[in-house]
Coordinates of C-alpha atoms and ligand atoms in Angstrom, one line a residue:
M1 CA -78.1 23.5 5.6
M2 CA -75.6 24.4 3.0
L3 CA -72.1 25.2 4.1
P4 CA -70.4 28.0 2.3
K5 CA -68.4 26.7 -0.6
K6 CA -65.1 27.2 1.2
G7 CA -66.3 25.3 4.2
R8 CA -67.4 22.3 2.2
L9 CA -64.1 22.2 0.5
L10 CA -62.3 22.3 3.8
M11 CA -64.4 19.5 5.2
L12 CA -63.8 17.3 2.2
L13 CA -60.1 18.0 2.6
A14 CA -60.1 17.2 6.3
S15 CA -61.9 13.9 5.8
Q16 CA -59.4 13.0 3.1
V17 CA -56.5 13.8 5.4
I18 CA -58.1 11.5 8.1
V19 CA -58.4 8.6 5.6
I20 CA -54.9 9.0 4.4
A21 CA -53.6 9.3 8.0
L22 CA -55.5 6.1 9.0
F23 CA -54.1 4.3 6.0
F24 CA -50.5 5.1 6.9
H25 CA -51.2 4.3 10.5
M26 CA -52.3 0.8 9.5
F27 CA -49.9 0.0 6.7
G28 CA -47.3 2.6 6.1
H29 CA -46.0 4.0 9.3
R30 CA -43.2 1.5 9.7
H31 CA -41.6 2.9 6.6
L32 CA -42.6 6.5 6.9
F33 CA -41.9 7.2 10.5
Q34 CA -39.0 4.9 11.2
E35 CA -36.4 6.8 13.1
E36 CA -33.5 5.7 10.9
E37 CA -33.4 4.0 7.5
P38 CA -31.3 0.8 7.6
R39 CA -28.0 1.9 6.2
R40 CA -27.5 0.8 2.6
P41 CA -24.4 -1.4 2.4
M42 CA -21.4 0.2 0.8
H43 CA -19.2 -1.8 -1.6
V44 CA -15.6 -0.7 -2.0
L45 CA -13.1 -2.0 -4.5
V46 CA -9.4 -1.2 -3.9
L47 CA -8.2 -1.5 -7.5
S48 CA -4.4 -1.8 -7.8
S49 CA -1.5 -3.8 -8.9
W50 CA 1.1 -6.0 -7.3
R51 CA 3.7 -4.3 -5.0
S52 CA 1.9 -1.0 -4.9
G53 CA 1.1 -0.7 -1.2
S54 CA -2.3 -2.3 -1.7
S55 CA -2.0 -4.6 1.3
F56 CA -1.5 -1.6 3.6
V57 CA -4.4 0.3 2.0
G58 CA -6.5 -2.9 2.4
Q59 CA -5.5 -3.0 6.1
L60 CA -6.6 0.6 6.5
F61 CA -10.1 -0.5 5.6
G62 CA -9.9 -4.0 7.0
Q63 CA -9.1 -2.8 10.6
H64 CA -12.2 -0.6 10.7
P65 CA -15.0 -2.1 12.8
D66 CA -17.7 -1.4 10.2
V67 CA -15.8 -3.2 7.4
F68 CA -15.8 -6.8 6.1
Y69 CA -12.6 -7.0 4.1
L70 CA -11.1 -9.7 1.8
M71 CA -7.7 -9.4 0.2
E72 CA -7.4 -10.5 -3.4
P73 CA -10.3 -13.0 -3.6
A74 CA -9.6 -13.4 -7.4
W75 CA -6.5 -15.3 -6.4
H76 CA -8.9 -18.3 -6.3
V77 CA -10.0 -17.8 -9.8
W78 CA -6.5 -17.3 -11.2
M79 CA -5.0 -20.3 -9.3
T80 CA -7.8 -22.5 -10.7
F81 CA -7.0 -21.5 -14.3
T82 CA -3.3 -20.9 -14.3
S83 CA -2.9 -21.6 -18.0
S84 CA -5.5 -19.0 -18.8
T85 CA -4.7 -15.2 -19.1
A86 CA -5.7 -12.1 -17.2
W87 CA -8.0 -11.0 -20.0
K88 CA -9.9 -14.3 -20.3
L89 CA -10.6 -14.3 -16.6
H90 CA -11.8 -10.7 -16.3
M91 CA -15.5 -11.7 -16.4
A92 CA -15.1 -14.6 -13.9
V93 CA -13.3 -12.2 -11.6
R94 CA -16.0 -9.6 -12.0
D95 CA -18.8 -12.1 -11.2
L96 CA -16.8 -13.3 -8.1
L97 CA -16.5 -9.8 -6.8
R98 CA -20.2 -9.1 -7.3
S99 CA -21.2 -12.2 -5.4
I100 CA -18.9 -11.4 -2.5
F101 CA -20.1 -7.8 -2.3
L102 CA -23.6 -9.3 -1.9
C103 CA -22.2 -11.7 0.8
D104 CA -23.0 -14.8 -1.4
M105 CA -20.0 -17.0 -0.7
S106 CA -21.4 -20.0 -2.6
V107 CA -19.5 -18.5 -5.5
F108 CA -16.3 -20.0 -4.1
D109 CA -17.7 -23.5 -4.8
A110 CA -16.3 -23.1 -8.3
Y111 CA -12.8 -22.5 -7.0
M112 CA -12.4 -24.7 -4.0
E113 CA -12.2 -28.4 -3.4
P114 CA -15.6 -30.0 -2.6
G115 CA -16.3 -31.2 0.9
P116 CA -16.4 -29.4 4.3
R117 CA -14.2 -26.3 4.4
K118 CA -13.1 -23.8 7.0
Q119 CA -12.9 -20.0 6.7
S120 CA -9.2 -20.7 6.5
S121 CA -9.7 -22.1 3.0
L122 CA -9.8 -18.4 1.9
F123 CA -6.7 -16.8 0.6
Q124 CA -5.2 -14.5 3.2
W125 CA -8.3 -14.8 5.4
E126 CA -6.3 -13.8 8.5
Q127 CA -5.8 -10.3 7.0
S128 CA -9.5 -9.7 7.6
R129 CA -10.3 -8.4 11.0
A130 CA -13.9 -9.4 10.5
L131 CA -12.9 -13.0 10.3
C132 CA -10.7 -12.6 13.4
S133 CA -13.2 -11.1 15.8
S134 CA -16.7 -11.6 17.3
P135 CA -19.2 -12.7 16.3
V136 CA -17.0 -15.0 14.2
C137 CA -14.1 -15.6 16.5
D138 CA -14.6 -14.6 20.1
F139 CA -11.0 -14.3 21.1
F140 CA -11.0 -10.7 19.8
S141 CA -13.6 -7.9 20.0
G142 CA -14.8 -6.1 17.0
D143 CA -13.1 -2.7 17.7
Q144 CA -9.7 -4.2 18.5
I145 CA -6.9 -3.9 16.0
S146 CA -6.4 -7.5 14.8
S147 CA -3.1 -9.2 14.4
P148 CA -3.0 -11.6 11.4
K149 CA -0.4 -13.6 13.1
H150 CA -2.5 -14.3 16.3
C151 CA -5.7 -14.7 14.3
K152 CA -4.2 -17.4 12.1
V153 CA -3.5 -19.5 15.2
L154 CA -6.7 -18.8 17.1
C155 CA -9.5 -18.5 14.5
S156 CA -8.6 -21.0 11.7
Q157 CA -11.1 -23.7 12.7
Q158 CA -14.2 -21.6 12.2
P159 CA -16.5 -23.2 9.5
F160 CA -16.7 -21.5 6.1
D161 CA -20.4 -20.4 6.8
M162 CA -18.9 -17.9 9.1
V163 CA -17.5 -15.9 6.2
E164 CA -21.1 -15.1 5.0
K165 CA -22.2 -14.4 8.5
A166 CA -19.3 -11.9 9.1
C167 CA -20.0 -10.3 5.7
R168 CA -23.7 -9.6 6.6
F169 CA -22.8 -8.3 10.0
H170 CA -21.0 -5.3 8.5
S171 CA -22.2 -2.1 6.7
H172 CA -19.1 -2.0 4.4
V173 CA -17.7 -4.7 2.2
V174 CA -14.2 -3.9 1.0
L175 CA -12.3 -6.0 -1.5
K176 CA -8.7 -5.4 -2.6
E177 CA -7.9 -6.7 -6.1
V178 CA -4.9 -6.6 -8.3
R179 CA -6.1 -8.9 -11.1
L180 CA -8.2 -6.5 -13.2
F181 CA -6.6 -4.6 -16.1
N182 CA -9.5 -2.5 -17.4
L183 CA -12.7 -0.8 -16.2
Q184 CA -15.0 -2.2 -18.9
A185 CA -15.4 -5.5 -17.1
L186 CA -16.7 -3.5 -14.0
Y187 CA -19.2 -1.2 -15.8
P188 CA -22.2 -3.5 -15.0
L189 CA -21.3 -3.4 -11.3
L190 CA -21.2 0.5 -11.3
T191 CA -24.8 0.7 -12.4
D192 CA -26.1 -2.5 -10.7
P193 CA -29.0 -1.3 -8.4
S194 CA -28.2 -4.0 -5.8
L195 CA -24.7 -2.5 -5.4
N196 CA -23.3 0.8 -4.1
L197 CA -19.9 0.4 -5.6
H198 CA -17.0 2.9 -4.9
I199 CA -13.6 2.4 -6.3
V200 CA -10.2 3.4 -4.9
H201 CA -7.7 3.4 -7.7
L202 CA -4.3 2.9 -6.0
V203 CA -1.2 3.6 -8.0
R204 CA 2.6 3.8 -7.2
D205 CA 5.7 5.0 -9.0
P206 CA 6.4 2.3 -11.6
R207 CA 10.1 2.5 -10.9
A208 CA 9.5 1.6 -7.2
V209 CA 7.1 -1.1 -8.3
F210 CA 9.7 -2.5 -10.7
R211 CA 12.3 -2.6 -7.9
S212 CA 10.0 -4.3 -5.6
R213 CA 9.0 -6.9 -8.2
E214 CA 12.7 -7.7 -8.8
H215 CA 12.8 -8.8 -5.1
T216 CA 9.7 -11.0 -5.4
T217 CA 10.1 -12.5 -8.9
L218 CA 9.5 -16.1 -7.7
E219 CA 6.4 -15.2 -5.7
L220 CA 4.9 -13.4 -8.6
M221 CA 5.9 -15.9 -11.3
T222 CA 2.5 -17.6 -11.9
D223 CA 0.7 -14.2 -12.0
S224 CA 3.4 -12.7 -14.2
H225 CA 3.0 -15.5 -16.7
M226 CA -0.8 -15.0 -16.8
V227 CA -0.3 -11.2 -17.3
L228 CA 2.1 -11.8 -20.2
G229 CA -0.3 -14.4 -21.7
Q230 CA 0.5 -15.3 -25.3
H231 CA 3.5 -12.9 -25.2
L232 CA 5.3 -15.1 -22.7
K233 CA 6.7 -17.4 -25.5
T234 CA 7.6 -14.6 -27.9
T235 CA 9.3 -12.3 -25.3
K236 CA 12.9 -12.7 -24.4
K237 CA 13.5 -13.6 -20.7
E238 CA 15.3 -10.4 -19.9
D239 CA 12.6 -8.3 -21.5
Q240 CA 9.8 -10.0 -19.6
P241 CA 9.9 -7.8 -16.5
Y242 CA 9.6 -4.7 -18.7
Y243 CA 6.8 -6.1 -20.8
A244 CA 4.9 -7.0 -17.6
M245 CA 5.4 -3.5 -16.4
Q246 CA 4.3 -2.1 -19.7
I247 CA 1.0 -4.0 -19.4
I248 CA 0.5 -2.9 -15.8
C249 CA 1.2 0.7 -16.6
K250 CA -1.1 0.6 -19.6
S251 CA -3.9 -0.8 -17.4
H252 CA -3.6 2.2 -15.1
V253 CA -3.8 4.6 -18.1
D254 CA -6.7 2.7 -19.5
I255 CA -8.6 2.8 -16.2
A256 CA -7.9 6.5 -15.6
K257 CA -9.0 7.3 -19.2
A258 CA -12.1 5.2 -18.8
V259 CA -13.0 7.1 -15.7
Q260 CA -12.8 10.4 -17.6
T261 CA -15.4 9.1 -20.1
L262 CA -17.9 8.2 -17.5
P263 CA -20.9 10.4 -16.6
E264 CA -20.1 12.8 -13.8
A265 CA -22.4 11.0 -11.3
L266 CA -20.2 7.8 -11.8
Q267 CA -16.9 9.7 -11.7
Q268 CA -17.9 10.6 -8.1
R269 CA -17.5 6.9 -7.2
F270 CA -13.8 7.0 -8.0
L271 CA -10.9 8.1 -5.9
L272 CA -7.3 8.1 -7.1
L273 CA -4.7 7.5 -4.5
R274 CA -0.9 7.7 -5.1
Y275 CA 0.9 5.5 -2.6
E276 CA 3.6 8.2 -2.2
D277 CA 1.0 10.7 -1.1
L278 CA -0.1 8.2 1.5
V279 CA 3.5 7.7 2.7
R280 CA 3.9 11.4 3.1
A281 CA 0.7 12.1 4.9
P282 CA -0.8 8.9 6.3
L283 CA -3.4 10.4 8.6
D284 CA -4.6 13.0 6.1
Q285 CA -4.9 10.4 3.3
T286 CA -6.6 7.8 5.5
S287 CA -9.1 10.4 6.6
R288 CA -9.7 11.2 2.9
L289 CA -10.3 7.5 2.2
Y290 CA -12.7 7.1 5.0
K291 CA -14.6 10.2 4.2
F292 CA -15.0 8.9 0.6
V293 CA -16.8 5.8 1.7
G294 CA -18.5 7.1 4.8
L295 CA -16.5 5.6 7.6
N296 CA -15.7 7.3 10.9
F297 CA -12.0 7.8 11.7
F298 CA -12.3 6.6 15.3
P299 CA -9.6 7.6 17.8
H300 CA -8.2 4.1 18.2
L301 CA -7.8 3.9 14.4
Q302 CA -6.0 7.2 14.4
T303 CA -3.6 6.0 17.0
W304 CA -3.1 2.8 15.1
V305 CA -2.3 4.5 11.8
H306 CA 0.0 6.8 13.6
N307 CA 1.7 3.8 15.3
V308 CA 2.1 1.6 12.2
T309 CA 3.4 4.4 10.1
R310 CA 6.0 4.9 12.8
G311 CA 7.1 1.3 12.9
K312 CA 5.0 0.0 15.9
G313 CA 3.3 -3.2 15.0
M314 CA 2.2 -4.8 11.6
G315 CA 5.8 -5.9 11.0
Q316 CA 5.2 -7.7 7.7
H317 CA 3.7 -4.7 6.0
A318 CA 4.7 -1.8 3.9
F319 CA 5.4 0.4 6.9
H320 CA 7.8 -1.9 8.7
T321 CA 10.1 0.9 9.7
N322 CA 9.3 4.5 10.7
A323 CA 7.6 7.1 8.6
R324 CA 10.8 8.7 7.5
D325 CA 12.1 5.3 6.5
A326 CA 8.9 4.6 4.6
L327 CA 9.6 7.7 2.6
N328 CA 13.2 6.5 2.2
V329 CA 12.0 3.0 1.1
S330 CA 9.7 4.6 -1.5
Q331 CA 12.8 6.3 -2.9
A332 CA 15.0 3.2 -2.7
W333 CA 14.9 2.7 -6.5
R334 CA 16.9 5.9 -6.9
W335 CA 20.1 4.4 -5.5
S336 CA 19.5 0.7 -6.1
L337 CA 18.4 0.6 -9.8
P338 CA 20.9 1.4 -12.5
Y339 CA 19.9 4.3 -14.7
K340 CA 19.9 2.0 -17.7
K341 CA 17.0 0.0 -16.2
V342 CA 15.2 3.2 -15.1
S343 CA 15.5 4.6 -18.6
L344 CA 14.1 1.4 -20.2
L345 CA 11.2 1.4 -17.7
Q346 CA 10.5 5.1 -18.3
D347 CA 10.2 4.3 -22.0
V348 CA 7.5 1.6 -21.4
C349 CA 5.7 3.4 -18.6
G350 CA 6.1 7.1 -19.7
E351 CA 2.5 7.7 -20.5
A352 CA 1.3 6.4 -17.1
M353 CA 4.0 8.4 -15.3
D354 CA 3.1 11.6 -17.1
L355 CA -0.6 11.1 -16.4
L356 CA -0.1 10.2 -12.7
G357 CA 2.4 12.9 -11.9
Y358 CA 5.7 10.9 -11.6
L359 CA 8.5 13.0 -13.1
Q360 CA 11.0 11.2 -15.3
V361 CA 14.8 11.4 -14.8
R362 CA 17.1 12.0 -17.7
S363 CA 20.5 10.9 -16.2
Q364 CA 22.1 8.9 -13.4
K365 CA 22.9 12.3 -11.8
E366 CA 19.3 13.4 -11.7
Q367 CA 18.2 10.0 -10.5
S368 CA 20.5 10.0 -7.5
N369 CA 20.0 13.6 -6.6
L370 CA 17.5 13.2 -3.8
S371 CA 16.9 17.0 -3.6
L372 CA 14.9 16.6 -6.8
D373 CA 11.4 15.8 -5.9
L374 CA 10.0 13.5 -8.6
L375 CA 6.4 13.6 -7.3
S376 CA 4.4 16.3 -9.1
S377 CA 2.1 18.0 -6.6
S378 CA -0.7 18.3 -9.1
H379 CA -1.6 15.6 -11.6
T380 CA -3.9 16.1 -14.5
L381 CA -6.4 13.6 -13.1
G382 CA -7.1 15.7 -10.0
Q383 CA -10.3 17.2 -11.4
V384 CA -11.7 13.9 -12.7
Y385 CA -11.5 11.7 -9.7
Q386 CA -13.2 12.5 -6.5
E387 CA -11.0 14.7 -4.3
G388 CA -12.5 13.2 -1.2
Ligands
LIG1 C1 0.3 2.6 19.9 O1 1.6 2.5 20.4 C2 1.6 2.6 21.8 C3 3.0 2.7 22.3 O2 3.8 1.7 21.8 C4 0.8 1.4 22.5 O3 0.8 1.5 23.9 C5 -0.6 1.4 21.9 O4 -1.2 0.3 22.4 C6 -0.6 1.5 20.4 N1 -2.0 1.6 20.0 C7 -2.5 1.0 18.9 C8 -3.9 1.3 18.7 O5 -1.8 0.3 18.2
LIG2 C1 17.9 5.6 3.3 O1 18.3 4.3 3.2 C2 19.7 4.1 2.6 C3 19.9 2.7 2.4 O2 19.4 1.8 3.4 C4 20.6 4.8 3.6 O3 21.9 4.6 3.1 C5 20.3 6.2 3.8 O4 21.1 6.8 4.8 C6 18.8 6.4 4.2 N1 18.5 7.8 4.2 C7 17.7 8.4 5.1 C8 17.5 9.9 4.9 O5 17.3 7.8 6.1
LIG3 C1 20.3 18.5 -7.1 O1 19.1 19.2 -7.4 C2 19.0 20.5 -6.8 C3 17.6 20.9 -7.1 O2 17.3 21.0 -8.5 C4 20.1 21.4 -7.4 O3 19.9 22.7 -6.8 C5 21.4 20.8 -7.1 O4 22.4 21.6 -7.7 C6 21.5 19.4 -7.6 N1 22.7 18.7 -7.1 C7 23.6 18.1 -8.0 C8 24.8 17.5 -7.3 O5 23.4 18.1 -9.2

């Protein structure tokens, strides 16, 4: 008996559906019908410079229970090659960051003494909540705010393998770095299919940075020499702080301009954060950061951010006094730097300041008039970077 044409077609179709369904039942269903895809790891680079509030921003990420955080891992590269320069070490730093993002900690073999090591061999390891709580160190639970001071005492004996374990345990890997001066070195990471790189470009008023650097000259000496590179010998000692700032300011301009030339899809992976905006509205700006990289702003973190920006806890960090004082500290250059220095600095950092929305002062009187707000509410980069 011949079925009508339509009927035959339907039967053929039905049998094919059955075959396909069987096939997926046998081989494919794990992938097709899984309730939730495993979350793709998120890789975040906080890209900044010395004395720009990056330790605090690093902590904002590092205290989140989903985050494995390391502070300035490239310190190991720089301190291995102290007679080299920032530029020569760019690629080594880039490759180090890539390996860490992928939780491959064997990359540190090149920069540490051979033999057994502890997680405490890592620079500033105690700043990482992930290395201070379970499953790495059972004194603290994962959703507790960790105290670097206590961690350093209780968790320093864990073997180095734990670093890799902690890294793999978290959905987000966040690295804070101050030793990169352009974006070109990072281009391959932005398009690397094994990475999901997002970059927070953190900047601060160069006049406040300069003042802070004056108070930490000795601490920063090795790094500053490597920044100056071949110019170290040819620059007069009293000009060196300005020359270092010129290089740092230029790096921010170069990075911002490079972001502008990227395809729009890649521009979405950048967020520009001015430290001063964070000081003025810590909860709003933290919320913006978290949203950018897909982290929940849990209630205990909100309380903590509220607390630390009001002077409770985290004594050694940027917000060591209350929020009004943090604002005050961010203005301290206005009464503690002579206008002559400010003027010189504005000469070498003018382009960066214009670009980032830091208004220049033209006299000692303007400088010390605190009614003059020197933070421009809109900066020209607003449209380029992700607004979060
Ligand atoms: C915030 O401060 C209050 C009062 O000092 C304290 O009881 C609380 O434990 C703090 N919370 C966090 C998360 O730091
Ligand atoms: C800011 O700090 C300076 C110096 O410590 C102090 O003299 C001034 O009163 C402070 N201003 C405010 C508004 O707290
Ligand atoms: C300080 O700046 C404000 C705002 O521009 C201005 O109104 C005021 O006159 C200035 N004060 C002095 C002493 O120059």
